[in-house]
Amino acid sequence: GGSATVTGSAGDHAAGAYPGSRLGVRGGIVRVGGGVGAEAAARMRRGVLVVGGSAGPFLAEGMVAGTAVVGGVIGRHAGAGMK
């Protein structure tokens, strides 16, 4: 898998599935120095998301065999439906 580094913050759906998509990141690593918005790492498969700041609601919702690391506050419903 590949890798991406964001030195600032990322918006909604970082490393996750965009509305209408079935899957988010499938392997690889995404590093975000700041925070991420809602549904980050949603439906991610075997990928890694590292967030230096806080994460919005539904972090890692439906994620399968992946890893999400957050250095700040995590919003509500984190990990809902995670397998």
Tab-separated table of N, CA and C in Angstrom:
chain	number	residue	atom	x	y	z
A	1	GLY	N	0.821	-1.187	0.000
A	1	GLY	CA	0.000	0.000	0.000
A	1	GLY	C	0.863	1.248	0.000
A	2	GLY	N	0.257	2.322	-0.343
A	2	GLY	CA	0.939	3.600	-0.395
A	2	GLY	C	0.838	4.341	0.919
A	3	SER	N	1.284	5.597	0.903
A	3	SER	CA	1.177	6.424	2.097
A	3	SER	C	0.886	7.863	1.695
A	4	ALA	N	0.217	8.577	2.596
A	4	ALA	CA	-0.079	9.991	2.400
A	4	ALA	C	0.119	10.696	3.732
A	5	THR	N	0.706	11.890	3.690
A	5	THR	CA	0.923	12.677	4.896
A	5	THR	C	0.303	14.051	4.714
A	6	VAL	N	-0.548	14.444	5.670
A	6	VAL	CA	-1.167	15.758	5.683
A	6	VAL	C	-0.615	16.487	6.901
A	7	THR	N	0.072	17.609	6.704
A	7	THR	CA	0.687	18.298	7.838
A	7	THR	C	-0.337	19.061	8.673
A	8	GLY	N	-1.419	19.484	8.071
A	8	GLY	CA	-2.477	20.196	8.801
A	8	GLY	C	-3.613	19.264	9.166
A	9	SER	N	-4.828	19.786	9.091
A	9	SER	CA	-6.021	18.992	9.389
A	9	SER	C	-6.647	18.479	8.099
A	10	ALA	N	-7.430	17.423	8.208
A	10	ALA	CA	-8.165	16.866	7.067
A	10	ALA	C	-9.651	16.939	7.385
A	11	GLY	N	-10.459	16.997	6.381
A	11	GLY	CA	-11.902	17.128	6.583
A	11	GLY	C	-12.581	15.795	6.844
A	12	ASP	N	-13.864	15.778	6.563
A	12	ASP	CA	-14.664	14.560	6.717
A	12	ASP	C	-14.169	13.479	5.757
A	13	HIS	N	-14.361	12.245	6.135
A	13	HIS	CA	-14.078	11.057	5.311
A	13	HIS	C	-12.591	10.807	5.058
A	14	ALA	N	-11.695	11.399	5.821
A	14	ALA	CA	-10.268	11.147	5.625
A	14	ALA	C	-9.987	9.655	5.762
A	15	ALA	N	-9.392	9.052	4.763
A	15	ALA	CA	-9.085	7.617	4.710
A	15	ALA	C	-10.336	6.747	4.749
A	16	GLY	N	-11.489	7.340	4.641
A	16	GLY	CA	-12.749	6.599	4.701
A	16	GLY	C	-13.478	6.616	3.375
A	17	ALA	N	-14.594	5.922	3.341
A	17	ALA	CA	-15.413	5.859	2.133
A	17	ALA	C	-16.201	7.153	1.965
A	18	TYR	N	-16.159	7.686	0.774
A	18	TYR	CA	-16.961	8.860	0.472
A	18	TYR	C	-18.411	8.440	0.283
A	19	PRO	N	-19.359	9.345	0.463
A	19	PRO	CA	-20.771	8.999	0.280
A	19	PRO	C	-20.993	8.337	-1.082
A	20	GLY	N	-21.662	7.213	-1.071
A	20	GLY	CA	-21.908	6.451	-2.289
A	20	GLY	C	-20.867	5.389	-2.582
A	21	SER	N	-19.753	5.393	-1.852
A	21	SER	CA	-18.702	4.388	-2.038
A	21	SER	C	-18.847	3.290	-0.999
A	22	ARG	N	-18.459	2.092	-1.363
A	22	ARG	CA	-18.542	0.980	-0.422
A	22	ARG	C	-17.327	0.888	0.477
A	23	LEU	N	-16.151	1.276	-0.012
A	23	LEU	CA	-14.917	1.075	0.744
A	23	LEU	C	-14.105	2.353	0.864
A	24	GLY	N	-13.382	2.439	1.988
A	24	GLY	CA	-12.414	3.511	2.169
A	24	GLY	C	-11.041	3.013	1.764
A	25	VAL	N	-10.013	3.500	2.427
A	25	VAL	CA	-8.638	3.084	2.136
A	25	VAL	C	-8.528	1.570	2.269
A	26	ARG	N	-7.814	0.941	1.354
A	26	ARG	CA	-7.606	-0.510	1.386
A	26	ARG	C	-6.110	-0.784	1.419
A	27	GLY	N	-5.533	-0.692	2.602
A	27	GLY	CA	-4.097	-0.874	2.764
A	27	GLY	C	-3.401	0.479	2.753
A	28	GLY	N	-2.183	0.518	3.201
A	28	GLY	CA	-1.431	1.758	3.231
A	28	GLY	C	-1.621	2.510	4.538
A	29	ILE	N	-1.004	3.710	4.604
A	29	ILE	CA	-1.059	4.495	5.824
A	29	ILE	C	-1.333	5.954	5.475
A	30	VAL	N	-2.197	6.573	6.270
A	30	VAL	CA	-2.500	7.995	6.145
A	30	VAL	C	-2.140	8.643	7.474
A	31	ARG	N	-1.269	9.659	7.424
A	31	ARG	CA	-0.863	10.392	8.630
A	31	ARG	C	-1.395	11.812	8.525
A	32	VAL	N	-2.092	12.263	9.573
A	32	VAL	CA	-2.646	13.615	9.608
A	32	VAL	C	-2.107	14.300	10.860
A	33	GLY	N	-1.411	15.423	10.673
A	33	GLY	CA	-0.814	16.114	11.806
A	33	GLY	C	-1.836	16.807	12.699
A	34	GLY	N	-2.930	17.284	12.115
A	34	GLY	CA	-3.978	17.952	12.876
A	34	GLY	C	-5.131	17.007	13.166
A	35	GLY	N	-6.352	17.523	13.069
A	35	GLY	CA	-7.534	16.720	13.337
A	35	GLY	C	-8.212	16.240	12.066
A	36	VAL	N	-9.182	15.360	12.225
A	36	VAL	CA	-10.001	14.876	11.110
A	36	VAL	C	-11.472	15.062	11.448
A	37	GLY	N	-12.299	15.126	10.426
A	37	GLY	CA	-13.728	15.338	10.621
A	37	GLY	C	-14.492	14.034	10.810
A	38	ALA	N	-15.758	14.100	10.483
A	38	ALA	CA	-16.661	12.952	10.651
A	38	ALA	C	-16.312	11.808	9.701
A	39	GLU	N	-16.555	10.601	10.157
A	39	GLU	CA	-16.426	9.363	9.379
A	39	GLU	C	-15.023	9.105	8.840
A	40	ALA	N	-14.007	9.575	9.532
A	40	ALA	CA	-12.632	9.248	9.144
A	40	ALA	C	-12.414	7.751	9.317
A	41	ALA	N	-11.760	7.126	8.373
A	41	ALA	CA	-11.469	5.685	8.368
A	41	ALA	C	-12.730	4.830	8.304
A	42	ALA	N	-13.858	5.410	7.903
A	42	ALA	CA	-15.095	4.633	7.784
A	42	ALA	C	-14.954	3.605	6.662
A	43	ARG	N	-15.279	2.367	6.955
A	43	ARG	CA	-15.220	1.251	6.017
A	43	ARG	C	-13.825	1.038	5.416
A	44	MET	N	-12.803	1.426	6.185
A	44	MET	CA	-11.415	1.202	5.784
A	44	MET	C	-11.074	-0.276	5.946
A	45	ARG	N	-10.268	-0.824	5.038
A	45	ARG	CA	-9.860	-2.225	5.083
A	45	ARG	C	-8.337	-2.323	5.170
A	46	ARG	N	-7.829	-2.891	6.247
A	46	ARG	CA	-6.405	-3.186	6.408
A	46	ARG	C	-5.492	-1.971	6.289
A	47	GLY	N	-5.995	-0.799	6.479
A	47	GLY	CA	-5.165	0.401	6.416
A	47	GLY	C	-4.844	0.919	7.802
A	48	VAL	N	-4.064	1.989	7.844
A	48	VAL	CA	-3.693	2.637	9.100
A	48	VAL	C	-3.960	4.136	8.965
A	49	LEU	N	-4.646	4.708	9.953
A	49	LEU	CA	-4.859	6.144	10.039
A	49	LEU	C	-4.270	6.624	11.351
A	50	VAL	N	-3.338	7.583	11.278
A	50	VAL	CA	-2.718	8.163	12.471
A	50	VAL	C	-3.074	9.648	12.479
A	51	VAL	N	-3.725	10.093	13.555
A	51	VAL	CA	-4.197	11.474	13.674
A	51	VAL	C	-3.533	12.125	14.885
A	52	GLY	N	-2.879	13.260	14.673
A	52	GLY	CA	-2.219	13.944	15.776
A	52	GLY	C	-3.184	14.720	16.658
A	53	GLY	N	-4.295	15.173	16.091
A	53	GLY	CA	-5.281	15.950	16.833
A	53	GLY	C	-6.498	15.120	17.199
A	54	SER	N	-7.653	15.757	17.119
A	54	SER	CA	-8.919	15.097	17.486
A	54	SER	C	-9.630	14.549	16.260
A	55	ALA	N	-10.607	13.672	16.493
A	55	ALA	CA	-11.390	13.066	15.417
A	55	ALA	C	-12.880	13.302	15.660
A	56	GLY	N	-13.624	13.509	14.586
A	56	GLY	CA	-15.062	13.731	14.675
A	56	GLY	C	-15.833	12.445	14.916
A	57	PRO	N	-17.159	12.519	14.831
A	57	PRO	CA	-17.988	11.346	15.096
A	57	PRO	C	-17.812	10.250	14.044
A	58	PHE	N	-18.132	9.037	14.443
A	58	PHE	CA	-18.110	7.850	13.587
A	58	PHE	C	-16.716	7.491	13.077
A	59	LEU	N	-15.691	7.780	13.858
A	59	LEU	CA	-14.337	7.351	13.508
A	59	LEU	C	-14.317	5.836	13.371
A	60	ALA	N	-13.750	5.333	12.291
A	60	ALA	CA	-13.557	3.894	12.058
A	60	ALA	C	-14.865	3.103	12.032
A	61	GLU	N	-15.940	3.731	11.661
A	61	GLU	CA	-17.243	3.049	11.562
A	61	GLU	C	-17.137	1.979	10.473
A	62	GLY	N	-17.421	0.737	10.812
A	62	GLY	CA	-17.391	-0.364	9.858
A	62	GLY	C	-15.996	-0.770	9.401
A	63	MET	N	-14.958	-0.345	10.071
A	63	MET	CA	-13.594	-0.684	9.674
A	63	MET	C	-13.334	-2.175	9.888
A	64	VAL	N	-12.590	-2.789	8.961
A	64	VAL	CA	-12.251	-4.203	9.050
A	64	VAL	C	-10.731	-4.355	9.016
A	65	ALA	N	-10.172	-4.963	10.057
A	65	ALA	CA	-8.749	-5.310	10.116
A	65	ALA	C	-7.834	-4.117	9.883
A	66	GLY	N	-8.203	-2.954	10.365
A	66	GLY	CA	-7.365	-1.764	10.231
A	66	GLY	C	-6.996	-1.213	11.595
A	67	THR	N	-6.281	-0.082	11.583
A	67	THR	CA	-5.851	0.561	12.821
A	67	THR	C	-6.074	2.058	12.711
A	68	ALA	N	-6.659	2.652	13.756
A	68	ALA	CA	-6.811	4.100	13.836
A	68	ALA	C	-6.233	4.556	15.170
A	69	VAL	N	-5.297	5.507	15.120
A	69	VAL	CA	-4.657	6.039	16.312
A	69	VAL	C	-4.941	7.541	16.350
A	70	VAL	N	-5.485	8.020	17.481
A	70	VAL	CA	-5.861	9.431	17.603
A	70	VAL	C	-5.205	10.011	18.850
A	71	GLY	N	-4.518	11.153	18.689
A	71	GLY	CA	-3.832	11.773	19.819
A	71	GLY	C	-4.711	12.688	20.653
A	72	GLY	N	-5.886	13.047	20.147
A	72	GLY	CA	-6.768	13.967	20.867
A	72	GLY	C	-8.087	13.312	21.237
A	73	VAL	N	-9.121	14.128	21.266
A	73	VAL	CA	-10.470	13.688	21.639
A	73	VAL	C	-11.129	12.979	20.459
A	74	ILE	N	-11.900	11.943	20.752
A	74	ILE	CA	-12.628	11.201	19.718
A	74	ILE	C	-14.118	11.472	19.882
A	75	GLY	N	-14.791	11.757	18.766
A	75	GLY	CA	-16.221	12.035	18.792
A	75	GLY	C	-17.060	10.797	19.079
A	76	ARG	N	-18.349	10.986	19.147
A	76	ARG	CA	-19.293	9.909	19.495
A	76	ARG	C	-19.349	8.825	18.411
A	77	HIS	N	-19.777	7.672	18.826
A	77	HIS	CA	-19.997	6.498	17.971
A	77	HIS	C	-18.728	5.966	17.288
A	78	ALA	N	-17.579	6.177	17.879
A	78	ALA	CA	-16.342	5.646	17.314
A	78	ALA	C	-16.373	4.127	17.301
A	79	GLY	N	-15.963	3.545	16.199
A	79	GLY	CA	-15.889	2.086	16.085
A	79	GLY	C	-17.204	1.381	15.876
A	80	ALA	N	-18.274	2.105	15.612
A	80	ALA	CA	-19.584	1.464	15.405
A	80	ALA	C	-19.501	0.490	14.235
A	81	GLY	N	-19.871	-0.743	14.456
A	81	GLY	CA	-19.878	-1.748	13.395
A	81	GLY	C	-18.506	-2.264	13.005
A	82	MET	N	-17.493	-1.965	13.801
A	82	MET	CA	-16.138	-2.415	13.491
A	82	MET	C	-16.056	-3.935	13.584
A	83	LYS	N	-15.300	-4.558	12.684
A	83	LYS	CA	-15.156	-6.017	12.685
A	83	LYS	C	-13.707	-6.390	12.883
